[in-house]
């Protein structure tokens, strides 16, 4: 049911947007994300990652494992670790079912159960029609912290540098200060749906330092794939 919901909302979202369908870009994206996605212990989801041609710095994941990365995000990050840190964070939102849990909070468990059991097909249709809720939602501090921690572990499991998400947040904060508040509201879309106060950055940084001694070495150099991906989307 989650996958059906996610697919329907994804199709609705991409109907008026341009997906990057370059073979080189898709191949580069797969090579880059495969080490991370294959290491996620939760096997309920078959993650599907797509690139949308959009200059805003943003990414989101839908119930069931559909994930969208904007070209603006890929162009803004400085390394494979940063991009994969964002992907790991979004994967955690899916595996921890944050979107579904917030949907239940908003619509009520009774209605969700009726839709899940197929008691009323138009009920599910009504949920899908309000798919913008799943696209623009702002998660609670608890959900964001949980996604940070879970994504951090996913990066560790994949033998990747878990500090990538920290560097990404620091980059966005610096860009926001440089651009000014009004400009940032338009360009830094990721911060509007994933607020990253200094306390979260500090927490992640401390966790990073605590695990530095047992941090596994990266098993492969993904910077080649990352640079190829950036070139392919231009």
PDB file of C-alpha atoms in Angstrom:
ATOM      1  CA  UNK A   1       0.000   0.000   0.000  1.00  0.00           C
ATOM      2  CA  UNK A   2       2.860   2.353   0.822  1.00  0.00           C
ATOM      3  CA  UNK A   3       4.481   1.662  -2.545  1.00  0.00           C
ATOM      4  CA  UNK A   4       1.193   2.218  -4.373  1.00  0.00           C
ATOM      5  CA  UNK A   5       0.680   5.522  -2.583  1.00  0.00           C
ATOM      6  CA  UNK A   6       4.256   6.648  -3.209  1.00  0.00           C
ATOM      7  CA  UNK A   7       4.104   5.714  -6.883  1.00  0.00           C
ATOM      8  CA  UNK A   8       0.821   7.565  -7.407  1.00  0.00           C
ATOM      9  CA  UNK A   9       2.079  10.741  -5.742  1.00  0.00           C
ATOM     10  CA  UNK A  10       5.383  10.494  -7.622  1.00  0.00           C
ATOM     11  CA  UNK A  11       3.587  10.217 -10.974  1.00  0.00           C
ATOM     12  CA  UNK A  12       1.416  13.166 -10.033  1.00  0.00           C
ATOM     13  CA  UNK A  13       4.468  15.219  -9.086  1.00  0.00           C
ATOM     14  CA  UNK A  14       6.479  14.421 -12.229  1.00  0.00           C
ATOM     15  CA  UNK A  15       3.572  14.956 -14.631  1.00  0.00           C
ATOM     16  CA  UNK A  16       4.490  18.642 -14.970  1.00  0.00           C
ATOM     17  CA  UNK A  17       8.225  18.337 -14.376  1.00  0.00           C
ATOM     18  CA  UNK A  18      11.138  17.209 -16.474  1.00  0.00           C
ATOM     19  CA  UNK A  19      12.952  14.077 -15.343  1.00  0.00           C
ATOM     20  CA  UNK A  20      16.594  13.754 -16.329  1.00  0.00           C
ATOM     21  CA  UNK A  21      16.496  10.766 -18.680  1.00  0.00           C
ATOM     22  CA  UNK A  22      20.109  10.812 -19.796  1.00  0.00           C
ATOM     23  CA  UNK A  23      21.524   7.291 -19.860  1.00  0.00           C
ATOM     24  CA  UNK A  24      24.863   8.590 -18.568  1.00  0.00           C
ATOM     25  CA  UNK A  25      23.187  10.441 -15.686  1.00  0.00           C
ATOM     26  CA  UNK A  26      21.070   7.464 -14.655  1.00  0.00           C
ATOM     27  CA  UNK A  27      24.049   5.113 -14.853  1.00  0.00           C
ATOM     28  CA  UNK A  28      26.149   7.502 -12.780  1.00  0.00           C
ATOM     29  CA  UNK A  29      23.398   7.868 -10.200  1.00  0.00           C
ATOM     30  CA  UNK A  30      23.038   4.101  -9.887  1.00  0.00           C
ATOM     31  CA  UNK A  31      26.785   3.554  -9.434  1.00  0.00           C
ATOM     32  CA  UNK A  32      26.948   6.334  -6.878  1.00  0.00           C
ATOM     33  CA  UNK A  33      24.001   5.257  -4.729  1.00  0.00           C
ATOM     34  CA  UNK A  34      24.275   1.465  -5.045  1.00  0.00           C
ATOM     35  CA  UNK A  35      26.807   0.944  -2.197  1.00  0.00           C
ATOM     36  CA  UNK A  36      24.522   2.863   0.168  1.00  0.00           C
ATOM     37  CA  UNK A  37      21.170   1.423  -0.930  1.00  0.00           C
ATOM     38  CA  UNK A  38      22.413  -2.163  -0.910  1.00  0.00           C
ATOM     39  CA  UNK A  39      23.707  -1.826   2.646  1.00  0.00           C
ATOM     40  CA  UNK A  40      20.390  -0.701   4.170  1.00  0.00           C
ATOM     41  CA  UNK A  41      19.289  -3.594   6.413  1.00  0.00           C
ATOM     42  CA  UNK A  42      15.576  -2.853   6.017  1.00  0.00           C
ATOM     43  CA  UNK A  43      14.589  -4.895   2.948  1.00  0.00           C
ATOM     44  CA  UNK A  44      10.944  -3.860   2.801  1.00  0.00           C
ATOM     45  CA  UNK A  45      11.650  -1.139   0.275  1.00  0.00           C
ATOM     46  CA  UNK A  46      13.055  -1.151  -3.224  1.00  0.00           C
ATOM     47  CA  UNK A  47      14.373   2.396  -3.443  1.00  0.00           C
ATOM     48  CA  UNK A  48      13.946   4.194  -6.748  1.00  0.00           C
ATOM     49  CA  UNK A  49      15.959   7.405  -7.098  1.00  0.00           C
ATOM     50  CA  UNK A  50      15.189   9.950  -9.817  1.00  0.00           C
ATOM     51  CA  UNK A  51      16.612  13.312 -10.847  1.00  0.00           C
ATOM     52  CA  UNK A  52      14.308  16.222 -11.658  1.00  0.00           C
ATOM     53  CA  UNK A  53      15.590  19.231 -13.562  1.00  0.00           C
ATOM     54  CA  UNK A  54      14.976  21.912 -10.974  1.00  0.00           C
ATOM     55  CA  UNK A  55      17.518  24.559  -9.840  1.00  0.00           C
ATOM     56  CA  UNK A  56      16.314  24.646  -6.232  1.00  0.00           C
ATOM     57  CA  UNK A  57      18.433  22.804  -3.679  1.00  0.00           C
ATOM     58  CA  UNK A  58      16.058  20.098  -2.593  1.00  0.00           C
ATOM     59  CA  UNK A  59      15.374  16.372  -2.240  1.00  0.00           C
ATOM     60  CA  UNK A  60      12.506  14.346  -0.841  1.00  0.00           C
ATOM     61  CA  UNK A  61      11.378  10.755  -0.437  1.00  0.00           C
ATOM     62  CA  UNK A  62       7.867   9.324  -0.568  1.00  0.00           C
ATOM     63  CA  UNK A  63       6.349   6.321   1.216  1.00  0.00           C
ATOM     64  CA  UNK A  64       7.399   3.105  -0.445  1.00  0.00           C
ATOM     65  CA  UNK A  65      10.875   4.296  -1.470  1.00  0.00           C
ATOM     66  CA  UNK A  66      10.420   6.805  -4.316  1.00  0.00           C
ATOM     67  CA  UNK A  67      13.062   9.520  -4.033  1.00  0.00           C
ATOM     68  CA  UNK A  68      13.666  12.719  -6.002  1.00  0.00           C
ATOM     69  CA  UNK A  69      16.918  14.680  -6.200  1.00  0.00           C
ATOM     70  CA  UNK A  70      16.858  18.089  -7.845  1.00  0.00           C
ATOM     71  CA  UNK A  71      19.637  18.999 -10.247  1.00  0.00           C
ATOM     72  CA  UNK A  72      20.145  22.081  -8.062  1.00  0.00           C
ATOM     73  CA  UNK A  73      21.073  19.830  -5.151  1.00  0.00           C
ATOM     74  CA  UNK A  74      23.576  17.789  -7.156  1.00  0.00           C
ATOM     75  CA  UNK A  75      25.201  20.963  -8.453  1.00  0.00           C
ATOM     76  CA  UNK A  76      25.347  22.542  -4.979  1.00  0.00           C
ATOM     77  CA  UNK A  77      27.017  19.751  -3.000  1.00  0.00           C
ATOM     78  CA  UNK A  78      30.778  19.543  -2.990  1.00  0.00           C
ATOM     79  CA  UNK A  79      31.386  15.801  -2.813  1.00  0.00           C
ATOM     80  CA  UNK A  80      29.895  12.331  -3.107  1.00  0.00           C
ATOM     81  CA  UNK A  81      29.779  12.104   0.702  1.00  0.00           C
ATOM     82  CA  UNK A  82      27.534  15.165   0.922  1.00  0.00           C
ATOM     83  CA  UNK A  83      25.098  13.895  -1.685  1.00  0.00           C
ATOM     84  CA  UNK A  84      25.013  10.403  -0.193  1.00  0.00           C
ATOM     85  CA  UNK A  85      24.497  11.887   3.257  1.00  0.00           C
ATOM     86  CA  UNK A  86      21.304  13.521   1.957  1.00  0.00           C
ATOM     87  CA  UNK A  87      20.222  10.281   0.266  1.00  0.00           C
ATOM     88  CA  UNK A  88      20.834   8.311   3.497  1.00  0.00           C
ATOM     89  CA  UNK A  89      18.764  10.846   5.438  1.00  0.00           C
ATOM     90  CA  UNK A  90      15.895  10.548   2.951  1.00  0.00           C
ATOM     91  CA  UNK A  91      16.108   6.730   3.023  1.00  0.00           C
ATOM     92  CA  UNK A  92      15.711   6.902   6.801  1.00  0.00           C
ATOM     93  CA  UNK A  93      12.526   8.957   6.428  1.00  0.00           C
ATOM     94  CA  UNK A  94      11.174   6.063   4.329  1.00  0.00           C
ATOM     95  CA  UNK A  95      12.292   3.146   6.513  1.00  0.00           C
ATOM     96  CA  UNK A  96      11.074   4.879   9.673  1.00  0.00           C
ATOM     97  CA  UNK A  97       7.788   5.586   7.849  1.00  0.00           C
ATOM     98  CA  UNK A  98       7.758   9.257   8.780  1.00  0.00           C
ATOM     99  CA  UNK A  99       5.556  10.278   5.851  1.00  0.00           C
ATOM    100  CA  UNK A 100       3.000   7.600   6.603  1.00  0.00           C
ATOM    101  CA  UNK A 101       3.043   8.368  10.329  1.00  0.00           C
ATOM    102  CA  UNK A 102       2.424  12.045   9.682  1.00  0.00           C
ATOM    103  CA  UNK A 103      -0.352  11.158   7.247  1.00  0.00           C
ATOM    104  CA  UNK A 104      -1.989   9.087   9.980  1.00  0.00           C
ATOM    105  CA  UNK A 105      -1.674  12.002  12.399  1.00  0.00           C
ATOM    106  CA  UNK A 106      -3.373  14.291   9.897  1.00  0.00           C
ATOM    107  CA  UNK A 107      -6.120  12.048   8.488  1.00  0.00           C
ATOM    108  CA  UNK A 108      -6.689   9.706  11.400  1.00  0.00           C
ATOM    109  CA  UNK A 109      -5.861   6.042  11.801  1.00  0.00           C
ATOM    110  CA  UNK A 110      -9.409   4.917  11.016  1.00  0.00           C
ATOM    111  CA  UNK A 111      -9.395   6.446   7.527  1.00  0.00           C
ATOM    112  CA  UNK A 112      -5.927   5.070   6.785  1.00  0.00           C
ATOM    113  CA  UNK A 113      -6.961   1.560   7.836  1.00  0.00           C
ATOM    114  CA  UNK A 114     -10.042   1.740   5.608  1.00  0.00           C
ATOM    115  CA  UNK A 115      -7.866   2.752   2.673  1.00  0.00           C
ATOM    116  CA  UNK A 116      -5.301   0.076   3.513  1.00  0.00           C
ATOM    117  CA  UNK A 117      -7.980  -2.617   3.551  1.00  0.00           C
ATOM    118  CA  UNK A 118      -9.379  -1.376   0.253  1.00  0.00           C
ATOM    119  CA  UNK A 119     -12.771  -0.674   1.789  1.00  0.00           C
ATOM    120  CA  UNK A 120     -13.218   2.434  -0.304  1.00  0.00           C
ATOM    121  CA  UNK A 121     -11.108   3.084  -3.371  1.00  0.00           C
ATOM    122  CA  UNK A 122     -12.164   6.702  -3.620  1.00  0.00           C
ATOM    123  CA  UNK A 123     -10.734   7.243  -0.130  1.00  0.00           C
ATOM    124  CA  UNK A 124      -7.286   6.271  -1.360  1.00  0.00           C
ATOM    125  CA  UNK A 125      -7.888   8.497  -4.362  1.00  0.00           C
ATOM    126  CA  UNK A 126      -8.625  11.380  -2.037  1.00  0.00           C
ATOM    127  CA  UNK A 127      -5.364  10.819  -0.202  1.00  0.00           C
ATOM    128  CA  UNK A 128      -3.445  10.722  -3.473  1.00  0.00           C
ATOM    129  CA  UNK A 129      -5.140  13.912  -4.678  1.00  0.00           C
ATOM    130  CA  UNK A 130      -3.706  15.610  -1.617  1.00  0.00           C
ATOM    131  CA  UNK A 131      -0.239  14.346  -2.478  1.00  0.00           C
ATOM    132  CA  UNK A 132       1.181  17.852  -2.045  1.00  0.00           C
ATOM    133  CA  UNK A 133       1.005  17.145   1.673  1.00  0.00           C
ATOM    134  CA  UNK A 134       3.583  14.386   1.251  1.00  0.00           C
ATOM    135  CA  UNK A 135       5.741  16.536  -1.010  1.00  0.00           C
ATOM    136  CA  UNK A 136       5.939  19.669   1.115  1.00  0.00           C
ATOM    137  CA  UNK A 137       5.641  18.342   4.645  1.00  0.00           C
ATOM    138  CA  UNK A 138       7.899  19.528   7.419  1.00  0.00           C
ATOM    139  CA  UNK A 139       8.780  16.767   9.844  1.00  0.00           C
ATOM    140  CA  UNK A 140       8.958  17.165  13.602  1.00  0.00           C
ATOM    141  CA  UNK A 141      12.277  17.621  15.386  1.00  0.00           C
ATOM    142  CA  UNK A 142      11.981  14.048  16.602  1.00  0.00           C
ATOM    143  CA  UNK A 143      11.540  12.676  13.077  1.00  0.00           C
ATOM    144  CA  UNK A 144      14.448  14.751  11.773  1.00  0.00           C
ATOM    145  CA  UNK A 145      16.702  13.582  14.596  1.00  0.00           C
ATOM    146  CA  UNK A 146      15.655   9.984  13.960  1.00  0.00           C
ATOM    147  CA  UNK A 147      16.412  10.373  10.244  1.00  0.00           C
ATOM    148  CA  UNK A 148      19.801  11.902  11.107  1.00  0.00           C
ATOM    149  CA  UNK A 149      20.732   9.023  13.408  1.00  0.00           C
ATOM    150  CA  UNK A 150      19.425   6.277  11.131  1.00  0.00           C
ATOM    151  CA  UNK A 151      20.982   7.819   8.032  1.00  0.00           C
ATOM    152  CA  UNK A 152      24.269   8.121   9.923  1.00  0.00           C
ATOM    153  CA  UNK A 153      24.192   4.369  10.626  1.00  0.00           C
ATOM    154  CA  UNK A 154      23.337   3.621   6.996  1.00  0.00           C
ATOM    155  CA  UNK A 155      26.438   5.534   5.901  1.00  0.00           C
ATOM    156  CA  UNK A 156      28.574   3.642   8.414  1.00  0.00           C
ATOM    157  CA  UNK A 157      27.169   0.294   7.244  1.00  0.00           C
ATOM    158  CA  UNK A 158      28.072   1.208   3.667  1.00  0.00           C
ATOM    159  CA  UNK A 159      31.647   2.152   4.642  1.00  0.00           C
ATOM    160  CA  UNK A 160      30.973   5.754   3.671  1.00  0.00           C
ATOM    161  CA  UNK A 161      31.862   8.964   5.465  1.00  0.00           C
ATOM    162  CA  UNK A 162      28.836   9.794   7.688  1.00  0.00           C
ATOM    163  CA  UNK A 163      30.000  13.387   8.015  1.00  0.00           C
ATOM    164  CA  UNK A 164      28.652  14.210   4.562  1.00  0.00           C
ATOM    165  CA  UNK A 165      25.282  15.378   5.864  1.00  0.00           C
ATOM    166  CA  UNK A 166      26.993  17.684   8.360  1.00  0.00           C
ATOM    167  CA  UNK A 167      29.057  19.288   5.618  1.00  0.00           C
ATOM    168  CA  UNK A 168      25.933  19.709   3.509  1.00  0.00           C
ATOM    169  CA  UNK A 169      24.008  21.449   6.295  1.00  0.00           C
ATOM    170  CA  UNK A 170      26.987  23.697   7.027  1.00  0.00           C
ATOM    171  CA  UNK A 171      27.173  24.576   3.337  1.00  0.00           C
ATOM    172  CA  UNK A 172      23.477  25.511   3.260  1.00  0.00           C
ATOM    173  CA  UNK A 173      23.759  27.619   6.411  1.00  0.00           C
ATOM    174  CA  UNK A 174      26.702  29.503   4.940  1.00  0.00           C
ATOM    175  CA  UNK A 175      24.819  30.016   1.670  1.00  0.00           C
ATOM    176  CA  UNK A 176      21.732  31.241   3.486  1.00  0.00           C
ATOM    177  CA  UNK A 177      23.733  33.801   5.444  1.00  0.00           C
ATOM    178  CA  UNK A 178      25.449  34.952   2.259  1.00  0.00           C
ATOM    179  CA  UNK A 179      22.218  35.158   0.225  1.00  0.00           C
ATOM    180  CA  UNK A 180      20.042  36.788   2.849  1.00  0.00           C
ATOM    181  CA  UNK A 181      16.798  35.464   4.324  1.00  0.00           C
ATOM    182  CA  UNK A 182      14.479  36.441   1.466  1.00  0.00           C
ATOM    183  CA  UNK A 183      16.657  34.868  -1.196  1.00  0.00           C
ATOM    184  CA  UNK A 184      17.273  31.739   0.812  1.00  0.00           C
ATOM    185  CA  UNK A 185      13.555  31.067   1.148  1.00  0.00           C
ATOM    186  CA  UNK A 186      13.407  30.543  -2.612  1.00  0.00           C
ATOM    187  CA  UNK A 187      16.728  28.833  -3.296  1.00  0.00           C
ATOM    188  CA  UNK A 188      17.361  26.679  -0.236  1.00  0.00           C
ATOM    189  CA  UNK A 189      14.188  24.641  -0.349  1.00  0.00           C
ATOM    190  CA  UNK A 190      15.771  21.777   1.567  1.00  0.00           C
ATOM    191  CA  UNK A 191      16.003  23.875   4.731  1.00  0.00           C
ATOM    192  CA  UNK A 192      12.335  24.816   4.547  1.00  0.00           C
ATOM    193  CA  UNK A 193      11.260  21.167   4.763  1.00  0.00           C
ATOM    194  CA  UNK A 194      14.287  19.881   6.701  1.00  0.00           C
ATOM    195  CA  UNK A 195      15.171  22.608   9.206  1.00  0.00           C
ATOM    196  CA  UNK A 196      18.735  22.159  10.437  1.00  0.00           C
ATOM    197  CA  UNK A 197      19.289  24.338  13.513  1.00  0.00           C
ATOM    198  CA  UNK A 198      22.778  24.645  14.917  1.00  0.00           C
ATOM    199  CA  UNK A 199      21.879  22.164  17.679  1.00  0.00           C
ATOM    200  CA  UNK A 200      21.291  19.421  15.091  1.00  0.00           C
ATOM    201  CA  UNK A 201      24.538  20.177  13.324  1.00  0.00           C
ATOM    202  CA  UNK A 202      26.372  20.156  16.646  1.00  0.00           C
ATOM    203  CA  UNK A 203      24.770  16.844  17.631  1.00  0.00           C
ATOM    204  CA  UNK A 204      25.765  15.205  14.353  1.00  0.00           C
ATOM    205  CA  UNK A 205      29.273  16.618  14.607  1.00  0.00           C
ATOM    206  CA  UNK A 206      29.708  15.191  18.117  1.00  0.00           C
ATOM    207  CA  UNK A 207      28.405  11.814  16.948  1.00  0.00           C
ATOM    208  CA  UNK A 208      30.819  11.945  14.035  1.00  0.00           C
ATOM    209  CA  UNK A 209      33.765  12.586  16.346  1.00  0.00           C
ATOM    210  CA  UNK A 210      32.689   9.833  18.747  1.00  0.00           C
ATOM    211  CA  UNK A 211      32.674   7.255  15.950  1.00  0.00           C
ATOM    212  CA  UNK A 212      35.825   8.460  14.171  1.00  0.00           C
ATOM    213  CA  UNK A 213      37.972   5.782  15.792  1.00  0.00           C
ATOM    214  CA  UNK A 214      35.764   2.938  14.526  1.00  0.00           C
ATOM    215  CA  UNK A 215      34.793   4.583  11.263  1.00  0.00           C
ATOM    216  CA  UNK A 216      35.365   2.111   8.425  1.00  0.00           C
ATOM    217  CA  UNK A 217      37.523   3.155   5.532  1.00  0.00           C
ATOM    218  CA  UNK A 218      35.691   3.917   2.307  1.00  0.00           C
ATOM    219  CA  UNK A 219      35.738   0.780   0.165  1.00  0.00           C
ATOM    220  CA  UNK A 220      35.676   2.615  -3.134  1.00  0.00           C
ATOM    221  CA  UNK A 221      36.343   6.035  -4.543  1.00  0.00           C
ATOM    222  CA  UNK A 222      32.952   7.422  -5.489  1.00  0.00           C
ATOM    223  CA  UNK A 223      34.204  10.845  -6.497  1.00  0.00           C
ATOM    224  CA  UNK A 224      34.668   9.647 -10.095  1.00  0.00           C
ATOM    225  CA  UNK A 225      31.008   8.610 -10.278  1.00  0.00           C
ATOM    226  CA  UNK A 226      29.961  11.853  -8.567  1.00  0.00           C
ATOM    227  CA  UNK A 227      31.839  14.043 -11.048  1.00  0.00           C
ATOM    228  CA  UNK A 228      30.501  11.997 -13.963  1.00  0.00           C
ATOM    229  CA  UNK A 229      26.975  12.484 -12.664  1.00  0.00           C
ATOM    230  CA  UNK A 230      27.421  16.257 -12.356  1.00  0.00           C
ATOM    231  CA  UNK A 231      28.751  16.451 -15.901  1.00  0.00           C
ATOM    232  CA  UNK A 232      25.906  14.292 -17.220  1.00  0.00           C
ATOM    233  CA  UNK A 233      23.149  16.557 -15.900  1.00  0.00           C
ATOM    234  CA  UNK A 234      24.535  19.754 -17.416  1.00  0.00           C
TER     235      UNK A 234
END
